mmCIF file of C-alpha atoms and ligand atoms in Angstrom:
data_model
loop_
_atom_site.group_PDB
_atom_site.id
_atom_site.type_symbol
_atom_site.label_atom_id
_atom_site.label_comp_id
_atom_site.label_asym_id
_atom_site.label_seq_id
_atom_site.Cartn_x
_atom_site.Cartn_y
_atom_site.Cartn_z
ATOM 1 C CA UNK A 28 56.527 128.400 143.917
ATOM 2 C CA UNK A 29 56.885 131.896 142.512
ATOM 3 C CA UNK A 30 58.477 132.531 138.594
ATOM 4 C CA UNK A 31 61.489 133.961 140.218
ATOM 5 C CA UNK A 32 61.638 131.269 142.974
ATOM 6 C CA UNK A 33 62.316 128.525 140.454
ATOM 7 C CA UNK A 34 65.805 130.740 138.990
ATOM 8 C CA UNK A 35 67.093 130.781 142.735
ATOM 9 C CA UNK A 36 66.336 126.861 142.523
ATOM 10 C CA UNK A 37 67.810 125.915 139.327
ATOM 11 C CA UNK A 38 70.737 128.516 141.040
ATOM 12 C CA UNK A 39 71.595 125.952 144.044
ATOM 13 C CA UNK A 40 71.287 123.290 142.321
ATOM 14 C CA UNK A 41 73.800 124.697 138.826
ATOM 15 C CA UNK A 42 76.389 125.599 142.160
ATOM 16 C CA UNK A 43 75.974 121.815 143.346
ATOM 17 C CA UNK A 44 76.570 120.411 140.056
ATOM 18 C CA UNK A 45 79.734 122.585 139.110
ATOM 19 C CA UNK A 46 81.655 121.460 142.254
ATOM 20 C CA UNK A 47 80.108 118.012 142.150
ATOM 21 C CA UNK A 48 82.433 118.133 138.737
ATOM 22 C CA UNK A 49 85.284 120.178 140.001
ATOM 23 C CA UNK A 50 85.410 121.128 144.041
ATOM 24 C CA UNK A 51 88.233 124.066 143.118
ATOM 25 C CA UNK A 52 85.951 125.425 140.297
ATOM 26 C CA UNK A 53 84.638 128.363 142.175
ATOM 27 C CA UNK A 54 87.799 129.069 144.773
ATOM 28 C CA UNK A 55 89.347 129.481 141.207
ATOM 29 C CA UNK A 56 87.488 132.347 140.007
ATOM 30 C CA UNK A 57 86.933 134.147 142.920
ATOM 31 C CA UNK A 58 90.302 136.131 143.219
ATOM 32 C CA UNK A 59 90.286 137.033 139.580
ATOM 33 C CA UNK A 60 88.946 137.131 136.194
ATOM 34 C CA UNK A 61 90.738 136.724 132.690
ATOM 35 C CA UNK A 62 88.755 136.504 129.962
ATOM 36 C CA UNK A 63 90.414 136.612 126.591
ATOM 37 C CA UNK A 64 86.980 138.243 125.558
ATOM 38 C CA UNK A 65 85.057 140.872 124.886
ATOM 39 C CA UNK A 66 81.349 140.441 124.312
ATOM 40 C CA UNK A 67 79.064 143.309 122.898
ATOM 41 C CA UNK A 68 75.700 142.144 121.920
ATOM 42 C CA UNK A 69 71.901 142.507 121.951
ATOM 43 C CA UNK A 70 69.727 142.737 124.768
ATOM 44 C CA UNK A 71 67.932 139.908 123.246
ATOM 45 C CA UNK A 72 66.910 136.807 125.902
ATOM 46 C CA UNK A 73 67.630 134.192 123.205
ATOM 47 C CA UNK A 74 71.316 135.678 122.812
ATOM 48 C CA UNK A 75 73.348 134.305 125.689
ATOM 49 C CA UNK A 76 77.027 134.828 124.846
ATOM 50 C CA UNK A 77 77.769 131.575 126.791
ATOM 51 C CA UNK A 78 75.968 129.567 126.042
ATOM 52 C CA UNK A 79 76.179 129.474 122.334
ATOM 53 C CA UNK A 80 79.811 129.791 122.503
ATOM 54 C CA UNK A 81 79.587 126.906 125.110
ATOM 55 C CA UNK A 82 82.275 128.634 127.461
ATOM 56 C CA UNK A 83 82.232 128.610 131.243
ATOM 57 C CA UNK A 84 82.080 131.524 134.028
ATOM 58 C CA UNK A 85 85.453 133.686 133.837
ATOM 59 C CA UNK A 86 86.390 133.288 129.768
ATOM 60 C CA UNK A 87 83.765 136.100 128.820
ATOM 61 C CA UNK A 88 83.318 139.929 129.628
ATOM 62 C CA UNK A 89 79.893 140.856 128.683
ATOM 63 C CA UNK A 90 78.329 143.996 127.402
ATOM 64 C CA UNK A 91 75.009 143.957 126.169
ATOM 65 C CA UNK A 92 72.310 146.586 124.934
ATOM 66 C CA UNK A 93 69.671 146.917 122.433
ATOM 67 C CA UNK A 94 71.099 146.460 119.110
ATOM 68 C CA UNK A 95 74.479 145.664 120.366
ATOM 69 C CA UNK A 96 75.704 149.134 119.893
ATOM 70 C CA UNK A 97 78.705 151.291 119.863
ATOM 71 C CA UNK A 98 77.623 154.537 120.603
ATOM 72 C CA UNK A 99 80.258 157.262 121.366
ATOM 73 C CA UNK A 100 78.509 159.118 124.233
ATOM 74 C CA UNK A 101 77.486 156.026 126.087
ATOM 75 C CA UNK A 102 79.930 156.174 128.881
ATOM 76 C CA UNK A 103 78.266 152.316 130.084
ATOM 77 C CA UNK A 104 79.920 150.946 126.701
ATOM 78 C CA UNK A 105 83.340 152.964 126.996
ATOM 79 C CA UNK A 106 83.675 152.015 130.585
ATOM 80 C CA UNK A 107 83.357 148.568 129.735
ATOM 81 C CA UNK A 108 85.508 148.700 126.911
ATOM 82 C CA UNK A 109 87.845 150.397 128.414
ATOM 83 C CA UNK A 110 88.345 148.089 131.404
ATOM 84 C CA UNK A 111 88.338 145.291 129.592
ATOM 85 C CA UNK A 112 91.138 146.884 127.242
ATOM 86 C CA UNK A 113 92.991 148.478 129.729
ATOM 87 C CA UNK A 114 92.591 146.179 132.885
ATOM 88 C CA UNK A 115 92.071 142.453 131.851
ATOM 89 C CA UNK A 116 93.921 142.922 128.395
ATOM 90 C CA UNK A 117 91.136 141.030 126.369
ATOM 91 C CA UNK A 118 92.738 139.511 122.928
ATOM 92 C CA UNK A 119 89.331 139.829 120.978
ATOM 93 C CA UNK A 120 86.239 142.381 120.969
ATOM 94 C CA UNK A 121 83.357 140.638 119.308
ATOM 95 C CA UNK A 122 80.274 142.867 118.234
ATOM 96 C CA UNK A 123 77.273 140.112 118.100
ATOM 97 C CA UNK A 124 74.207 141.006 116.193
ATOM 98 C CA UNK A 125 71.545 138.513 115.739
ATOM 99 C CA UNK A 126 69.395 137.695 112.516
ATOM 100 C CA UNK A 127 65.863 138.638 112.971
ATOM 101 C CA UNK A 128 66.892 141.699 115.407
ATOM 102 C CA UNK A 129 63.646 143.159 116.542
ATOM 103 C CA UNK A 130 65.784 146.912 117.445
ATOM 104 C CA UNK A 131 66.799 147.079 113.882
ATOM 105 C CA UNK A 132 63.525 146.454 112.863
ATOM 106 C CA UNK A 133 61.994 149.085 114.861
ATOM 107 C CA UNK A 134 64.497 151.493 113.529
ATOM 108 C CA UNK A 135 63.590 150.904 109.752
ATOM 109 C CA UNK A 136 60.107 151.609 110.849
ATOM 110 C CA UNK A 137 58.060 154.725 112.112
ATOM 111 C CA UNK A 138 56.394 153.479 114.805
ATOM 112 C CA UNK A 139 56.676 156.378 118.083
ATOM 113 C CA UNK A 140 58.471 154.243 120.740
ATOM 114 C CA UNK A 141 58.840 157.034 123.497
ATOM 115 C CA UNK A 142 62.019 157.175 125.288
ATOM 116 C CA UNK A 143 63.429 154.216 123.062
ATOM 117 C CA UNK A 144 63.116 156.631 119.811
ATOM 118 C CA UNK A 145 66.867 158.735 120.153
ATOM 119 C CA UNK A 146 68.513 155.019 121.004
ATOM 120 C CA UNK A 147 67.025 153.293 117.738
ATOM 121 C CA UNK A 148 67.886 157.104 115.850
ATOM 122 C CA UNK A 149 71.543 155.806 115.621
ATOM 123 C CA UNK A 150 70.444 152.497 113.764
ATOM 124 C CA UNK A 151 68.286 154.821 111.610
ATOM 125 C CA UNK A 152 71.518 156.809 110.712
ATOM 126 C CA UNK A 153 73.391 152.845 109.948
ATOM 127 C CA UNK A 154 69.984 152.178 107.458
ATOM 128 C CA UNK A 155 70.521 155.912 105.810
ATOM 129 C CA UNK A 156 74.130 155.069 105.434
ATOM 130 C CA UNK A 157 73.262 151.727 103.262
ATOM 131 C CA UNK A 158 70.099 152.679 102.144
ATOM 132 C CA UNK A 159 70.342 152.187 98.667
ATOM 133 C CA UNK A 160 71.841 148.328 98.820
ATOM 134 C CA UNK A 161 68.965 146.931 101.868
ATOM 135 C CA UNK A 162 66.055 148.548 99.959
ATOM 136 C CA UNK A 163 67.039 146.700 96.521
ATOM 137 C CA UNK A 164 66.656 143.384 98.636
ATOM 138 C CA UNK A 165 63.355 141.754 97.651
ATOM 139 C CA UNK A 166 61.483 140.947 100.916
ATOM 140 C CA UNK A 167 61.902 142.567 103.854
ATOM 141 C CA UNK A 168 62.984 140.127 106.286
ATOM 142 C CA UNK A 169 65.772 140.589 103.679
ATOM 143 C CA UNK A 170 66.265 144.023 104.072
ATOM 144 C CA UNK A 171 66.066 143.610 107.853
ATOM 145 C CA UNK A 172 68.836 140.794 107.797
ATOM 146 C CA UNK A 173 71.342 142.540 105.657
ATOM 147 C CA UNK A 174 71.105 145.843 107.841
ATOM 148 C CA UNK A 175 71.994 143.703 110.759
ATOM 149 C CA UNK A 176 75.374 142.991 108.655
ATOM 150 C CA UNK A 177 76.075 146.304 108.394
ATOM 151 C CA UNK A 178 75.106 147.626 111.382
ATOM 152 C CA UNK A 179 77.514 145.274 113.044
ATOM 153 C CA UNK A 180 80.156 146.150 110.638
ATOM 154 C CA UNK A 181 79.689 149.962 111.460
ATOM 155 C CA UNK A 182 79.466 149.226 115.089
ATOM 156 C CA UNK A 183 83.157 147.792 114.837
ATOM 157 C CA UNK A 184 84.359 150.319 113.183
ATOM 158 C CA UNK A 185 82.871 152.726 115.525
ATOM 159 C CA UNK A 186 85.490 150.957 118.001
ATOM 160 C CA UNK A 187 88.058 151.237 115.941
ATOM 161 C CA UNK A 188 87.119 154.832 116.409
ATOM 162 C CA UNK A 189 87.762 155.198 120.096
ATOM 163 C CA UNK A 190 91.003 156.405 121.793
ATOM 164 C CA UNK A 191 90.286 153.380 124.126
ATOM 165 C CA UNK A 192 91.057 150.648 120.916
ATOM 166 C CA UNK A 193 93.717 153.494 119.197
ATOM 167 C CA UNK A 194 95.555 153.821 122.507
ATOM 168 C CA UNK A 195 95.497 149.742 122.970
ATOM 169 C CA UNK A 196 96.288 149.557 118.745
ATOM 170 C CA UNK A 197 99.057 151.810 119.061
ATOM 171 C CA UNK A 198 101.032 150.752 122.563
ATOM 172 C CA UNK A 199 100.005 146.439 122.802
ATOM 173 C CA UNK A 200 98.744 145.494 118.904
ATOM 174 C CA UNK A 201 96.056 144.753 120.455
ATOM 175 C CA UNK A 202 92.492 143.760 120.901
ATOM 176 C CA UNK A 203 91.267 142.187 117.080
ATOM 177 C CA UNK A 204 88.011 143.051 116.626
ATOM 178 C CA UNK A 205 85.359 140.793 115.354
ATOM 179 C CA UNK A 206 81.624 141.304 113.785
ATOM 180 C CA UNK A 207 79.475 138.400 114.031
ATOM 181 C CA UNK A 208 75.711 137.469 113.635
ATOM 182 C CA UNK A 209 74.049 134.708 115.282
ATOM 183 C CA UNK A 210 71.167 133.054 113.803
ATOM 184 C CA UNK A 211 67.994 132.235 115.808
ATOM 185 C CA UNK A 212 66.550 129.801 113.261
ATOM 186 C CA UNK A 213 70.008 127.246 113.643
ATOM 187 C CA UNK A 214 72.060 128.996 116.730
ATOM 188 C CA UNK A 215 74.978 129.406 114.019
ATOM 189 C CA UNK A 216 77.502 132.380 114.110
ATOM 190 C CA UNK A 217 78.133 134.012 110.752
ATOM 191 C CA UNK A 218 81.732 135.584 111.118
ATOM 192 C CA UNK A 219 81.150 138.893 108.978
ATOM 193 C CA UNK A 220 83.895 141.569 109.498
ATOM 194 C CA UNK A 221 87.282 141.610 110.794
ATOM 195 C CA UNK A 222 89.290 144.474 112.233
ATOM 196 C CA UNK A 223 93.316 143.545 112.838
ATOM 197 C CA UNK A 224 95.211 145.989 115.339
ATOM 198 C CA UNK A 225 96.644 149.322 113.495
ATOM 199 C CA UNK A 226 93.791 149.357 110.362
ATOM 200 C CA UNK A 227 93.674 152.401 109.197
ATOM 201 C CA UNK A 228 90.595 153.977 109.316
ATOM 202 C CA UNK A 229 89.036 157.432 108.034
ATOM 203 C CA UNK A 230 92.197 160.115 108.659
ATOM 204 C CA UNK A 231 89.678 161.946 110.528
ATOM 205 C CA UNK A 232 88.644 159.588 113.174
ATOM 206 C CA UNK A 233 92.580 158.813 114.068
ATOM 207 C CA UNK A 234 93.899 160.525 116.938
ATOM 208 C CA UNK A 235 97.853 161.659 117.328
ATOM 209 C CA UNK A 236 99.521 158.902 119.228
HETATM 210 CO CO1 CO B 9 68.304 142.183 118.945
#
């Protein structure tokens, strides 16, 4: 059997077990979705939004890139966002950065990563930001760690920036948005920044309602 072979196994057999413990579960979720959730978080394989939240198929909307990033000219992100804002009404946006992130790493360095360089450019600009309180940590696995605080706080305020989370702010109170880092070494979430509906933010990022 073929690498790939063995997902489509473990596949049948996952679909078997789930109506083996509830016969309605899929007819269930096949009409419709509605997650309370919405998940933005790193690329990384050892990051699986649900299975370290141990939540089922249908309670999570999932948006995922290197970094877990909130970058105002990616229209992937703000179509995302804004369905799940707009459409299925999600309660919470959670921005999910993970200790040990190897894209924040990269961006504190000076290696040449080709076409990867302008994506890790807006993690350098997160490190210039805060550059003065990660390079007074001592090691820097440190420094490394404590930028992936940050970044995740800046990358909820950077949806607290968009008309998409003003708009929902403004008309619902609605979504709360949540920064969070997940730690490889003992699969904990460390809760790090909150955002509650109507903050106010920098008078120049807030658009007439
Ligand atoms: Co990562």
């Amino acid at each position: 059997m073929q690498v790939f072979e063995q997902l489509l196994q473990n596949n049948r057999e996952w679909a078997a077990e789930m109506v083996r413990q509830d016969k309605d579960f899929f007819h269930r979720l096949q009409d419709q979705q509605a997650p309370k959730f919405l998940w933005i978080g790193c690329s990384d394989s050892r990051v699986p939004a649900d299975r370290i939240t141990n939540t089922e198929p249908g309670e999570i909307f999932v948006h995922r890139n290197v970094a877990n990033m909130v970058v105002h000219t990616d229209m992937n992100l703000l179509t995302v966002l804004e369905y799940a804002v707009k459409v299925l009404e999600v309660e919470h946006i959670l921005v999910v950065g993970h200790y040990g992130c190897g894209g924040v790493k990269a961006a504190m360095g000076n290696q040449n990563l080709g076409i990867i360089n302008p994506w890790l450019k807006h993690i350098k600009d997160v490190y210039r930001f805060h550059k003065e309180e990660v390079d007074a940590l001592e090691t820097f696995d440190q420094q490394v760690d404590r930028l992936i605080e940050l970044n995740v706080r800046e990358q909820v305020m950077n949806l607290a920036k968009t008309i998409t989370v003003q708009e929902a702010w403004h008309k619902h109170k609605r979504p709360c948005l949540h920064g969070w880092v997940y730690g490889l070494k003992d699969g904990l979430i460390n809760p790090v920044f909150d955002m509650e509906p109507g903050t106010h933010i920098d008078p120049l990022y807030e658009y007439n309602m």
